[in-house]
Amino acid sequence: MLEYVYILPLLSFAVAGLILAFGRWLPLKGASAGILVAAWGFSQGLMLFVKAIQGTITLPYEMSIPWFSFGGNQATLGVYVDGLTIAMLIVVTAVSLLVQIYSTGYMHGDPRFKRFYCYLSLFTASMLGVTLTNNMMVFFMCWELVGVCSYLLIGFWFEKQSAAYAGKKAFITTKLGDLGFLVGLMVLFYAAGTFEISKILELAHKGAIPALAAGIAGILMFMGAAGKSAQFPLFIWLPDAMEGPSPVSALIHAATMVAAGVYMVARLYAVYALSPMAMNTVAWTGAITAFMAASLALTCFDLKRVLAFSTVSQLGYMMLALGVGGFTAGMFHLTTHAYFKALLFLAAGSVIHAVHTNDMREMGGLRHKMPITYITFLLGTLALCGIPPFAGYFSKDEVLAAALARNPVLFAIGAMAAAMTAFYMARALVMTFHGKPKDAHKHDHAHESPAVMTGPLILLAAVSVVSGFVLTRHEMFEHLVNFEGALPFELHHVNHSAVALFSSIVAALSMSLGIWLYKARPDIPAACRETFSPIVNMLEKRYWLDAFFLKLVDIGDSMSRFMFSFDFNFLDQLAIDGWAWLTLKLSKIQGWIDDHVVDAALNATGTITMSAGRMARLAQTGLVQNYLLFVAIAVSIFAAIAFAG
């Protein structure tokens, strides 16, 4: 089975081309082909997962073929499969399959339905390439393809100016981080002498990569992860990316693309573990991101943007875990979060599909109209908030325990972010589904989504309920995904049960407070918005990060205008055109001198010579008498001069 795993991304690439070329003649305009390939990919990933747990396959597995040579190096194409690969493979294929099934209902009737499924298949193929490749060069190529697909899917409804802007914003912001990724990759190649992941990890485990080079490479490559996984300060693109269709939000912004940065850090964790500087950068960036994004969700009224800020915050949790040495905790949270956040995004899409608005102030009272959507959203909320025994309870507590073992300050930041998460999700749940309808017209026309949309919701809800418990039985996930190398710092002993109890109490109290305030006393939140209007304004302005980056854009535009003016007015007009004008004038002066001075002097010399010749010829008459006359005249002159002297 392992020897054929390379087919997974190739088949997805092929089906993307098939849908693009022949989709109009295929069942469901090509959606059927995409779903079949996604289903096959998920089945293969699931079988690999089962066999890895049973120990019937040998990991890690690597297969490669020669690609091209450069210098004295040989680049290869191939796959590298270990427990981390299989965990990510399950996430990508499972969410892709459910999103593609869900999209047949959500995107029904869209004039670009075929193109949508082509993009989905291309995106899935790119993510599978990132997951399975054994070569960091190919990793980066597929990483960039993921960015291209993100741009295409976020701006899918490009007729809307906001969607076109969001697509460009996502693309440019992530490319800013990717520049650091590329430079860091070159530093890593310089230090390791290879792009092959297995060799890089082997060298890192042996300590053969200098710690300074590992730190520099790790931090630079983390810039790319900060872009893709929306970490501070590059998370500004993710909330605006909600302009894309809701299935895109579930696929890209819950489970796959945004997880790529976390996966990259985990994939090269042995390199990061060589440098305390790189690990601390990852940890503190994750903690700051988790706190800031959670606070931004507190005042947001757009349902999908609340979930987007939540995604940013949870990605910060994952980075925090990796940075403090909680490798298994970070990847465990990535896995569980993928399912319940995809569930929440798809449930939000079901609501938006019914009421045709994202604004929670125009919702309310939908739990009776949409019971399946409500129950699944509730289950996803409980999982995200970390209420036992849902999936988030198991993974979130592991992250907090890892943070406490490294640094109590990081633990405190994570705990505050967890409290805010429970509060804003309770707020979203109440404003969307409880209370009286805020818009009677929208409420009257709301109805439960079709089975093709609610079916994936039910499946994801079931996984969100049981996955945490199942994966922790007999330390299943830890045996599958574990880092066996040394960390660059010591960890303190912590009581995991005490941490779990503390976080559960905090989550329950925060949820209770949110439900009470927005259900029984909505006047209090309204009064708080007035009282703390400067803070609310800061949160609604997203800590002015958008304004900061837009100011950088303005500065860049001003510099480009200055450089254009300098280039056009000075270099072109004055330096180049001015020099040409001066050269032309000098050439004209030189031409005049040549014509009127040099040529005139030469012509005058010739004229004088010719005149002298003509005069000299007068003396050459051939008559002896004339010659004697000349002699007599000359003698007379000399004689006169002599006598006069």
XYZ file of C-alpha atoms in Angstrom:
645
model
C 0.000 0.000 0.000
C 2.748 2.461 0.943
C 4.471 1.995 -2.401
C 1.431 3.468 -4.173
C 0.801 6.438 -1.869
C 2.384 8.797 -4.421
C -0.723 8.273 -6.576
C -2.885 10.322 -4.181
C -1.688 13.826 -5.205
C -1.197 12.796 -8.840
C -4.774 11.553 -9.078
C -6.121 14.779 -7.590
C -4.063 16.819 -10.062
C -5.392 14.654 -12.894
C -9.032 15.008 -11.826
C -8.609 18.809 -11.611
C -7.503 18.810 -15.262
C -10.311 16.389 -16.172
C -12.965 18.621 -14.615
C -11.527 21.710 -16.288
C -11.457 20.102 -19.738
C -14.506 17.804 -19.715
C -16.496 18.792 -16.624
C -19.568 19.929 -18.557
C -20.079 16.382 -19.852
C -19.402 14.603 -16.538
C -22.053 13.798 -13.888
C -22.665 16.797 -11.622
C -20.382 18.807 -13.929
C -17.327 16.994 -12.633
C -18.198 17.114 -8.936
C -18.748 13.356 -8.980
C -15.170 12.765 -10.156
C -13.750 15.027 -7.462
C -15.827 13.327 -4.753
C -14.838 9.831 -5.906
C -11.132 10.686 -5.871
C -11.464 12.364 -2.454
C -13.311 9.316 -1.118
C -10.630 6.984 -2.446
C -7.906 9.175 -0.936
C -9.647 9.161 2.452
C -10.040 5.372 2.355
C -6.332 4.969 1.629
C -5.399 7.379 4.410
C -7.692 5.596 6.845
C -6.206 2.206 5.989
C -2.694 3.579 6.467
C -3.763 4.997 9.825
C -5.179 1.643 10.967
C -2.104 -0.263 9.785
C 0.209 2.249 11.470
C -1.670 1.861 14.759
C -1.560 -1.923 14.433
C 2.130 -1.799 13.575
C 1.725 -3.797 10.354
C 3.624 -1.257 8.255
C 7.154 -0.041 8.793
C 7.540 3.698 9.297
C 9.102 5.929 8.221
C 8.791 4.929 4.584
C 10.587 6.773 1.788
C 10.530 6.317 -1.960
C 12.167 8.618 -4.478
C 13.349 8.843 -8.057
C 16.025 11.135 -9.568
C 14.705 14.454 -10.815
C 17.569 16.707 -11.900
C 21.128 17.529 -10.919
C 22.547 20.908 -9.943
C 26.168 21.372 -9.013
C 27.125 18.227 -7.200
C 23.604 17.678 -5.853
C 20.839 15.370 -7.016
C 17.237 16.547 -6.588
C 14.631 13.823 -6.174
C 10.887 13.372 -6.468
C 9.284 11.085 -3.949
C 7.274 10.559 -0.786
C 8.156 10.433 2.897
C 5.578 8.799 5.162
C 5.726 8.671 8.942
C 3.153 9.042 11.711
C 3.002 12.825 11.251
C 2.358 12.381 7.526
C -0.483 9.932 8.145
C -2.140 12.218 10.717
C -2.086 15.145 8.280
C -3.185 12.891 5.409
C -6.306 11.856 7.335
C -7.167 15.501 8.058
C -6.727 16.670 4.461
C -8.608 13.817 2.786
C -11.457 13.643 5.328
C -12.224 17.365 5.302
C -11.804 17.570 1.523
C -14.277 14.714 1.014
C -16.942 16.166 3.307
C -16.529 19.681 1.918
C -16.898 18.434 -1.660
C -20.086 16.521 -0.758
C -21.464 19.535 1.123
C -20.643 21.866 -1.771
C -22.947 20.027 -4.190
C -25.821 21.541 -2.224
C -24.282 24.850 -1.213
C -22.990 25.716 -4.708
C -25.982 24.274 -6.581
C -26.971 26.583 -9.401
C -23.758 28.610 -9.359
C -22.771 29.444 -12.954
C -19.137 28.493 -12.236
C -19.917 25.231 -10.470
C -17.485 23.255 -12.638
C -14.659 25.713 -12.030
C -15.281 25.562 -8.285
C -14.731 21.808 -8.220
C -11.664 22.120 -10.412
C -10.186 24.536 -7.865
C -11.124 22.254 -4.957
C -9.389 19.270 -6.561
C -6.315 21.345 -7.402
C -6.202 22.625 -3.837
C -6.503 19.103 -2.429
C -3.732 17.899 -4.748
C -1.460 20.730 -3.614
C -2.081 20.003 0.069
C -1.421 16.315 -0.508
C 1.838 17.287 -2.182
C 2.832 19.334 0.878
C 1.885 16.421 3.127
C 3.582 13.571 1.280
C 6.697 14.966 -0.422
C 10.169 13.943 0.696
C 11.813 17.063 -0.715
C 11.625 20.593 0.711
C 11.962 22.050 -2.775
C 8.792 20.239 -3.869
C 7.264 21.148 -0.498
C 7.757 24.826 -1.318
C 6.372 24.413 -4.841
C 3.199 22.747 -3.556
C 3.084 25.355 -0.767
C 2.939 28.067 -3.427
C 0.256 26.157 -5.356
C -1.805 26.110 -2.161
C -1.502 29.901 -2.081
C -2.622 30.203 -5.692
C -5.662 27.991 -5.045
C -6.472 30.033 -1.952
C -6.439 33.199 -4.058
C -8.719 31.598 -6.649
C -11.189 30.259 -4.084
C -11.331 33.300 -1.795
C -11.975 35.537 -4.802
C -14.247 32.984 -6.458
C -17.143 35.470 -6.589
C -14.840 38.108 -8.029
C -17.785 40.219 -9.220
C -17.963 41.410 -5.605
C -15.307 44.016 -5.023
C -14.840 42.805 -1.442
C -14.143 39.241 -2.633
C -11.621 40.380 -5.242
C -9.913 42.557 -2.619
C -9.866 39.704 -0.081
C -8.261 37.352 -2.611
C -5.511 39.852 -3.398
C -4.979 40.626 0.269
C -4.577 36.940 1.124
C -2.221 36.341 -1.776
C 0.028 39.331 -1.134
C 0.142 38.856 2.651
C 1.066 35.184 2.429
C 3.653 35.933 -0.264
C 5.298 38.383 2.131
C 5.822 35.504 4.527
C 6.824 33.139 1.721
C 9.755 35.393 0.908
C 11.159 34.595 4.333
C 10.368 30.909 3.791
C 12.388 30.857 0.564
C 15.405 32.582 2.103
C 15.213 30.296 5.135
C 15.061 27.262 2.856
C 18.253 28.413 1.150
C 19.938 28.856 4.547
C 18.829 25.362 5.540
C 20.172 23.926 2.281
C 23.476 25.702 2.855
C 23.701 24.233 6.359
C 22.469 20.715 5.547
C 23.618 20.378 1.937
C 20.352 18.727 0.878
C 16.646 19.350 0.346
C 15.627 15.793 1.277
C 13.558 15.789 4.461
C 14.838 12.479 5.796
C 18.473 13.582 5.464
C 17.754 16.966 7.037
C 16.071 15.284 10.009
C 18.915 12.782 10.353
C 21.512 15.560 10.381
C 19.464 17.563 12.880
C 19.086 14.607 15.245
C 22.848 14.073 15.109
C 23.479 17.767 15.807
C 25.309 18.085 12.486
C 23.477 21.321 11.612
C 24.919 24.359 13.447
C 22.503 25.768 16.010
C 22.889 29.310 14.655
C 22.077 28.229 11.092
C 19.141 26.157 12.359
C 17.818 29.145 14.298
C 18.137 31.568 11.392
C 16.610 29.087 8.942
C 13.836 28.212 11.383
C 12.837 31.817 12.064
C 12.925 32.759 8.375
C 10.856 29.727 7.409
C 8.487 30.512 10.273
C 7.697 33.759 8.441
C 6.114 31.598 5.750
C 4.245 29.650 8.415
C 3.070 32.926 9.958
C 1.623 33.900 6.579
C -0.051 30.591 5.748
C -1.182 29.860 9.318
C -2.215 33.460 9.995
C 0.097 34.286 12.893
C 0.803 37.730 14.300
C 1.229 40.103 12.553
C 0.319 38.452 9.241
C -3.122 37.186 10.299
C -4.814 40.241 8.770
C -5.797 38.344 5.599
C -7.839 35.574 7.222
C -10.936 37.509 8.436
C -11.382 39.105 5.008
C -10.990 35.702 3.355
C -14.522 34.931 4.582
C -15.721 36.564 1.345
C -15.236 33.173 -0.312
C -17.956 30.492 -0.302
C -18.501 28.860 3.114
C -17.191 25.437 1.988
C -13.960 27.220 1.068
C -13.792 28.617 4.583
C -14.167 25.115 5.981
C -11.565 23.607 3.663
C -8.944 26.353 3.624
C -9.408 28.268 6.844
C -10.309 25.475 9.222
C -8.415 22.365 8.330
C -5.909 22.467 5.509
C -4.205 25.584 4.159
C -3.948 27.328 7.523
C -2.677 24.088 9.047
C 0.130 23.931 6.473
C 2.302 26.344 8.457
C 1.861 24.319 11.640
C 2.643 21.154 9.693
C 5.805 22.727 8.253
C 7.125 23.568 11.735
C 6.259 20.057 12.903
C 7.814 18.484 9.806
C 11.140 20.217 10.507
C 10.784 20.072 14.293
C 14.202 18.467 14.717
C 15.710 21.592 13.119
C 13.721 23.941 15.361
C 14.691 21.896 18.424
C 18.335 22.811 17.803
C 17.671 26.481 18.524
C 16.070 27.940 21.697
C 15.755 31.212 19.767
C 13.607 29.602 17.061
C 11.492 27.689 19.592
C 10.853 30.822 21.667
C 9.910 32.752 18.523
C 7.328 30.115 17.644
C 5.978 29.932 21.211
C 5.596 33.655 21.859
C 4.212 34.371 18.406
C 1.628 31.639 18.948
C 0.680 32.954 22.389
C 0.298 36.547 21.193
C -1.744 35.379 18.210
C -4.016 33.213 20.361
C -4.773 36.088 22.734
C -5.176 38.858 20.163
C -7.387 36.876 17.787
C -9.624 35.663 20.618
C -10.103 39.253 21.799
C -10.997 40.372 18.267
C -13.835 37.833 18.112
C -15.483 39.361 21.198
C -16.918 42.353 19.347
C -17.409 40.905 15.856
C -20.958 40.472 14.488
C -20.133 38.613 11.280
C -20.653 34.913 12.049
C -17.973 33.667 9.666
C -15.481 36.276 10.844
C -16.041 35.193 14.449
C -15.054 31.695 13.348
C -12.144 33.134 11.355
C -10.753 34.933 14.421
C -11.334 31.727 16.364
C -9.310 29.824 13.759
C -6.454 32.303 14.063
C -6.546 31.942 17.843
C -6.512 28.133 17.709
C -3.647 28.170 15.222
C -1.821 30.289 17.762
C -2.511 27.535 20.293
C -0.905 24.987 17.979
C 2.178 27.152 17.463
C 2.356 27.775 21.211
C 2.374 24.035 21.830
C 5.120 23.402 19.282
C 7.213 26.276 20.606
C 7.140 25.042 24.215
C 8.057 21.489 23.273
C 4.553 20.030 23.117
C 4.978 18.408 19.708
C 2.268 15.785 20.210
C -0.083 18.308 21.842
C 0.241 20.727 18.936
C -0.427 18.097 16.281
C -3.231 16.563 18.339
C -4.933 19.955 18.540
C -4.410 20.443 14.799
C -6.199 17.135 14.167
C -9.182 17.649 16.459
C -9.532 21.332 15.565
C -9.730 20.479 11.882
C -12.914 18.497 12.458
C -14.853 20.745 14.829
C -13.824 23.961 13.089
C -14.790 22.532 9.687
C -18.082 21.568 11.348
C -18.604 25.109 12.635
C -17.822 26.699 9.277
C -20.134 24.330 7.412
C -22.881 24.899 9.992
C -22.381 28.647 9.601
C -22.637 28.144 5.838
C -25.920 26.284 6.383
C -27.247 29.258 8.351
C -26.067 31.783 5.777
C -27.523 29.639 2.992
C -30.895 29.881 4.766
C -30.986 33.547 5.870
C -28.677 35.104 3.218
C -26.719 37.210 5.680
C -23.567 36.855 7.789
C -24.663 39.418 10.377
C -25.690 37.817 13.678
C -27.712 40.954 14.481
C -30.124 39.866 11.725
C -30.453 36.286 12.969
C -31.861 34.808 16.172
C -34.488 32.167 16.886
C -33.179 29.741 14.255
C -32.868 26.651 16.437
C -36.460 25.613 15.757
C -36.190 26.363 12.059
C -32.856 24.556 11.608
C -32.633 21.890 14.333
C -29.872 19.770 12.740
C -27.719 22.811 12.018
C -28.316 24.058 15.555
C -27.405 20.786 17.272
C -24.276 20.298 15.176
C -23.209 23.916 15.738
C -23.753 23.424 19.468
C -21.629 20.271 19.483
C -18.888 22.049 17.531
C -19.027 24.926 20.011
C -18.679 22.597 22.995
C -15.726 20.905 21.299
C -14.025 24.212 20.538
C -14.546 25.516 24.063
C -12.958 22.399 25.519
C -15.950 21.092 27.431
C -15.473 17.420 28.396
C -15.805 14.885 26.847
C -15.653 16.619 23.450
C -12.538 16.524 21.277
C -11.263 19.983 22.120
C -11.155 19.135 25.814
C -8.440 16.548 25.261
C -6.264 18.524 22.866
C -6.624 22.009 24.381
C -5.671 20.812 27.842
C -2.566 19.141 26.446
C -1.543 22.486 24.919
C -2.088 24.327 28.214
C -0.204 21.660 30.145
C 2.730 21.913 27.756
C 2.723 25.719 28.118
C 2.691 25.466 31.923
C 5.606 23.030 31.836
C 7.657 25.585 29.905
C 6.585 29.010 31.179
C 3.726 30.073 33.527
C 3.306 33.347 31.603
C 2.617 31.473 28.376
C 0.154 29.296 30.276
C -1.651 32.375 31.616
C -1.941 33.872 28.120
C -3.295 30.572 26.787
C -5.798 30.292 29.642
C -7.106 33.819 28.994
C -7.483 33.010 25.313
C -9.417 29.848 26.266
C -11.757 31.862 28.488
C -12.437 34.361 25.697
C -13.010 31.492 23.251
C -15.772 30.030 25.414
C -17.338 33.461 25.838
C -17.455 34.535 22.188
C -18.683 31.123 21.026
C -21.527 31.260 23.573
C -22.281 34.749 22.275
C -22.369 33.511 18.670
C -24.553 30.528 19.595
C -27.126 32.663 21.417
C -27.239 35.504 18.878
C -27.641 33.084 15.965
C -30.002 30.424 17.268
C -31.674 31.666 20.473
C -33.924 34.532 21.437
C -36.428 36.263 19.238
C -35.837 36.700 15.498
C -34.169 40.028 14.753
C -35.360 39.999 11.136
C -38.830 38.506 10.741
C -38.594 38.271 6.952
C -35.329 36.327 7.004
C -36.571 34.142 9.837
C -39.812 33.265 8.042
C -37.959 32.168 4.916
C -35.297 30.183 6.804
C -35.396 26.394 6.520
C -33.176 23.441 7.242
C -30.537 22.703 4.608
C -30.876 19.639 2.356
C -29.499 16.255 3.384
C -26.446 16.655 1.158
C -25.420 19.550 3.446
C -26.634 18.250 6.818
C -25.090 14.807 6.238
C -21.480 16.105 6.421
C -22.502 18.189 9.448
C -23.687 15.085 11.295
C -20.537 13.144 10.423
C -18.250 15.976 11.510
C -20.271 16.424 14.696
C -19.840 12.743 15.506
C -16.092 12.976 14.935
C -15.942 16.152 17.048
C -17.599 14.298 19.905
C -15.568 11.081 19.915
C -12.211 11.773 18.225
C -10.505 13.172 21.315
C -11.474 10.202 23.453
C -10.677 7.648 20.753
C -7.259 9.059 19.855
C -6.145 9.254 23.493
C -7.066 5.645 24.283
C -3.929 3.619 24.899
C -1.994 6.779 23.909
C -2.862 5.992 20.291
C -2.095 9.421 18.856
C 1.087 9.793 20.890
C 2.389 6.485 19.549
C 1.558 7.582 16.010
C 2.905 11.146 16.227
C 5.776 11.674 18.608
C 9.049 13.599 18.639
C 11.902 11.531 19.994
C 14.670 14.130 19.787
C 16.077 16.327 22.527
C 14.646 19.759 23.328
C 16.887 22.813 23.869
C 15.364 23.492 27.309
C 14.065 21.675 30.353
C 10.357 21.217 31.099
C 8.822 21.367 34.568
C 6.557 18.624 35.825
C 2.854 19.524 35.774
C -0.285 17.801 36.924
C -2.276 17.249 33.725
C -5.454 16.395 35.616
C -5.301 19.684 37.530
C -4.760 21.622 34.314
C -7.689 19.821 32.661
C -9.955 20.542 35.626
C -8.923 24.207 35.732
C -9.445 24.773 32.001
C -12.803 22.983 32.039
C -14.054 25.148 34.908
C -12.835 28.303 33.146
C -14.536 27.250 29.902
C -17.803 26.352 31.637
C -17.902 29.641 33.572
C -17.095 31.689 30.465
C -19.766 29.908 28.419
C -22.307 30.364 31.201
C -21.498 34.057 31.428
C -21.835 34.492 27.674
C -25.159 32.647 27.539
C -26.574 34.604 30.489
C -25.483 37.992 29.182
C -26.692 37.593 25.597
C -29.827 35.619 26.416
C -31.105 37.161 29.664
C -29.339 40.531 29.909
C -28.407 41.808 26.418
C -28.527 45.335 27.846
C -25.296 44.724 29.758
C -23.155 43.963 26.658
C -24.708 47.005 24.948
C -23.835 49.195 27.945
C -20.307 47.742 28.039
C -19.802 48.656 24.385
C -20.658 52.256 25.262
C -18.587 52.342 28.446
C -15.519 50.750 26.923
C -15.919 52.289 23.478
C -12.164 53.038 23.057
C -11.330 49.366 23.649
C -14.211 48.253 21.424
C -13.007 50.618 18.719
C -9.492 49.193 19.010
C -10.855 45.660 18.626
C -13.098 46.586 15.716
C -10.085 48.234 14.081
C -8.174 44.959 14.667
C -5.531 46.663 16.808
C -4.988 48.961 13.821
C -2.924 46.259 12.160
C -4.836 46.699 8.908
C -4.247 50.441 9.088
C -0.563 49.798 9.822
C -0.109 47.554 6.800
C -2.164 49.879 4.621
C 0.100 52.700 5.767
C 3.049 50.570 4.712
C 1.323 50.136 1.367
C 0.835 53.908 1.164
C 4.507 54.421 2.007
C 5.390 51.882 -0.650
C 3.133 53.647 -3.141
C 4.712 56.997 -2.229
C 8.183 55.529 -2.647
C 7.189 54.019 -5.985
C 5.776 57.366 -7.127
C 8.991 59.077 -5.992
C 11.102 56.499 -7.786
C 8.957 56.901 -10.903
C 9.331 60.662 -10.699
C 13.070 60.299 -10.077
C 13.373 57.828 -12.942
C 11.261 59.853 -15.362
C 12.171 63.424 -14.438
C 15.798 62.986 -13.426
C 17.160 59.823 -15.004
C 15.084 59.896 -18.195
C 14.426 63.611 -18.736
C 17.545 65.146 -17.229
C 20.262 62.524 -17.201
C 19.481 60.440 -20.278
C 17.400 62.804 -22.435
C 19.442 65.793 -21.172
C 22.679 64.095 -22.090
C 21.214 63.226 -25.480
C 20.147 66.887 -25.948
C 23.597 68.118 -24.910
C 25.254 65.584 -27.178
C 23.043 66.703 -30.055
C 23.887 70.369 -29.424
C 27.587 69.608 -29.115
C 27.438 67.603 -32.319
C 25.784 70.534 -34.073
C 28.492 72.900 -32.797
C 31.127 70.416 -33.837
C 29.449 70.147 -37.225
C 29.456 73.953 -37.611
C 33.137 74.133 -36.599
C 33.907 71.303 -38.970
C 32.021 73.000 -41.789
C 32.980 76.612 -41.186
C 36.394 76.469 -39.506
C 38.170 73.218 -40.279
C 36.789 72.777 -43.772
C 37.126 76.535 -44.469
C 40.766 76.476 -43.339
C 41.452 73.484 -45.506
C 39.631 75.039 -48.432
C 41.486 78.355 -47.916
C 44.821 76.546 -47.871
C 43.907 74.859 -51.122
C 42.745 78.155 -52.672
C 45.938 79.968 -51.644
C 48.046 77.120 -52.946
C 46.146 77.095 -56.216
C 46.431 80.896 -56.506
C 50.133 80.756 -55.757
C 50.473 78.052 -58.367
C 48.668 80.141 -60.923
C 50.890 83.108 -60.112
C 53.977 80.902 -60.272
C 52.898 79.600 -63.646
C 52.933 83.200 -64.987
C 56.696 83.175 -64.577
C 57.068 80.040 -66.619
C 56.548 81.591 -70.102
C 59.362 79.768 -71.944
C 60.779 83.128 -73.313
C 64.452 83.853 -72.535
C 63.849 87.582 -72.744
C 61.367 87.402 -69.837
C 63.758 85.424 -67.678
C 66.548 87.985 -68.378
C 64.124 90.752 -67.437
C 63.349 89.079 -64.124
C 67.040 88.623 -63.390
C 67.727 92.281 -64.178
C 64.907 93.387 -61.905
C 66.143 91.172 -59.075
C 69.720 92.422 -59.468
C 68.473 95.996 -59.438
C 66.517 95.418 -56.257
C 69.425 93.777 -54.458
C 71.733 96.551 -55.636
C 69.382 99.229 -54.360
C 69.161 97.519 -51.028
C 72.919 97.220 -50.853
C 73.523 100.900 -51.679
C 70.787 101.969 -49.297
C 72.444 100.043 -46.436
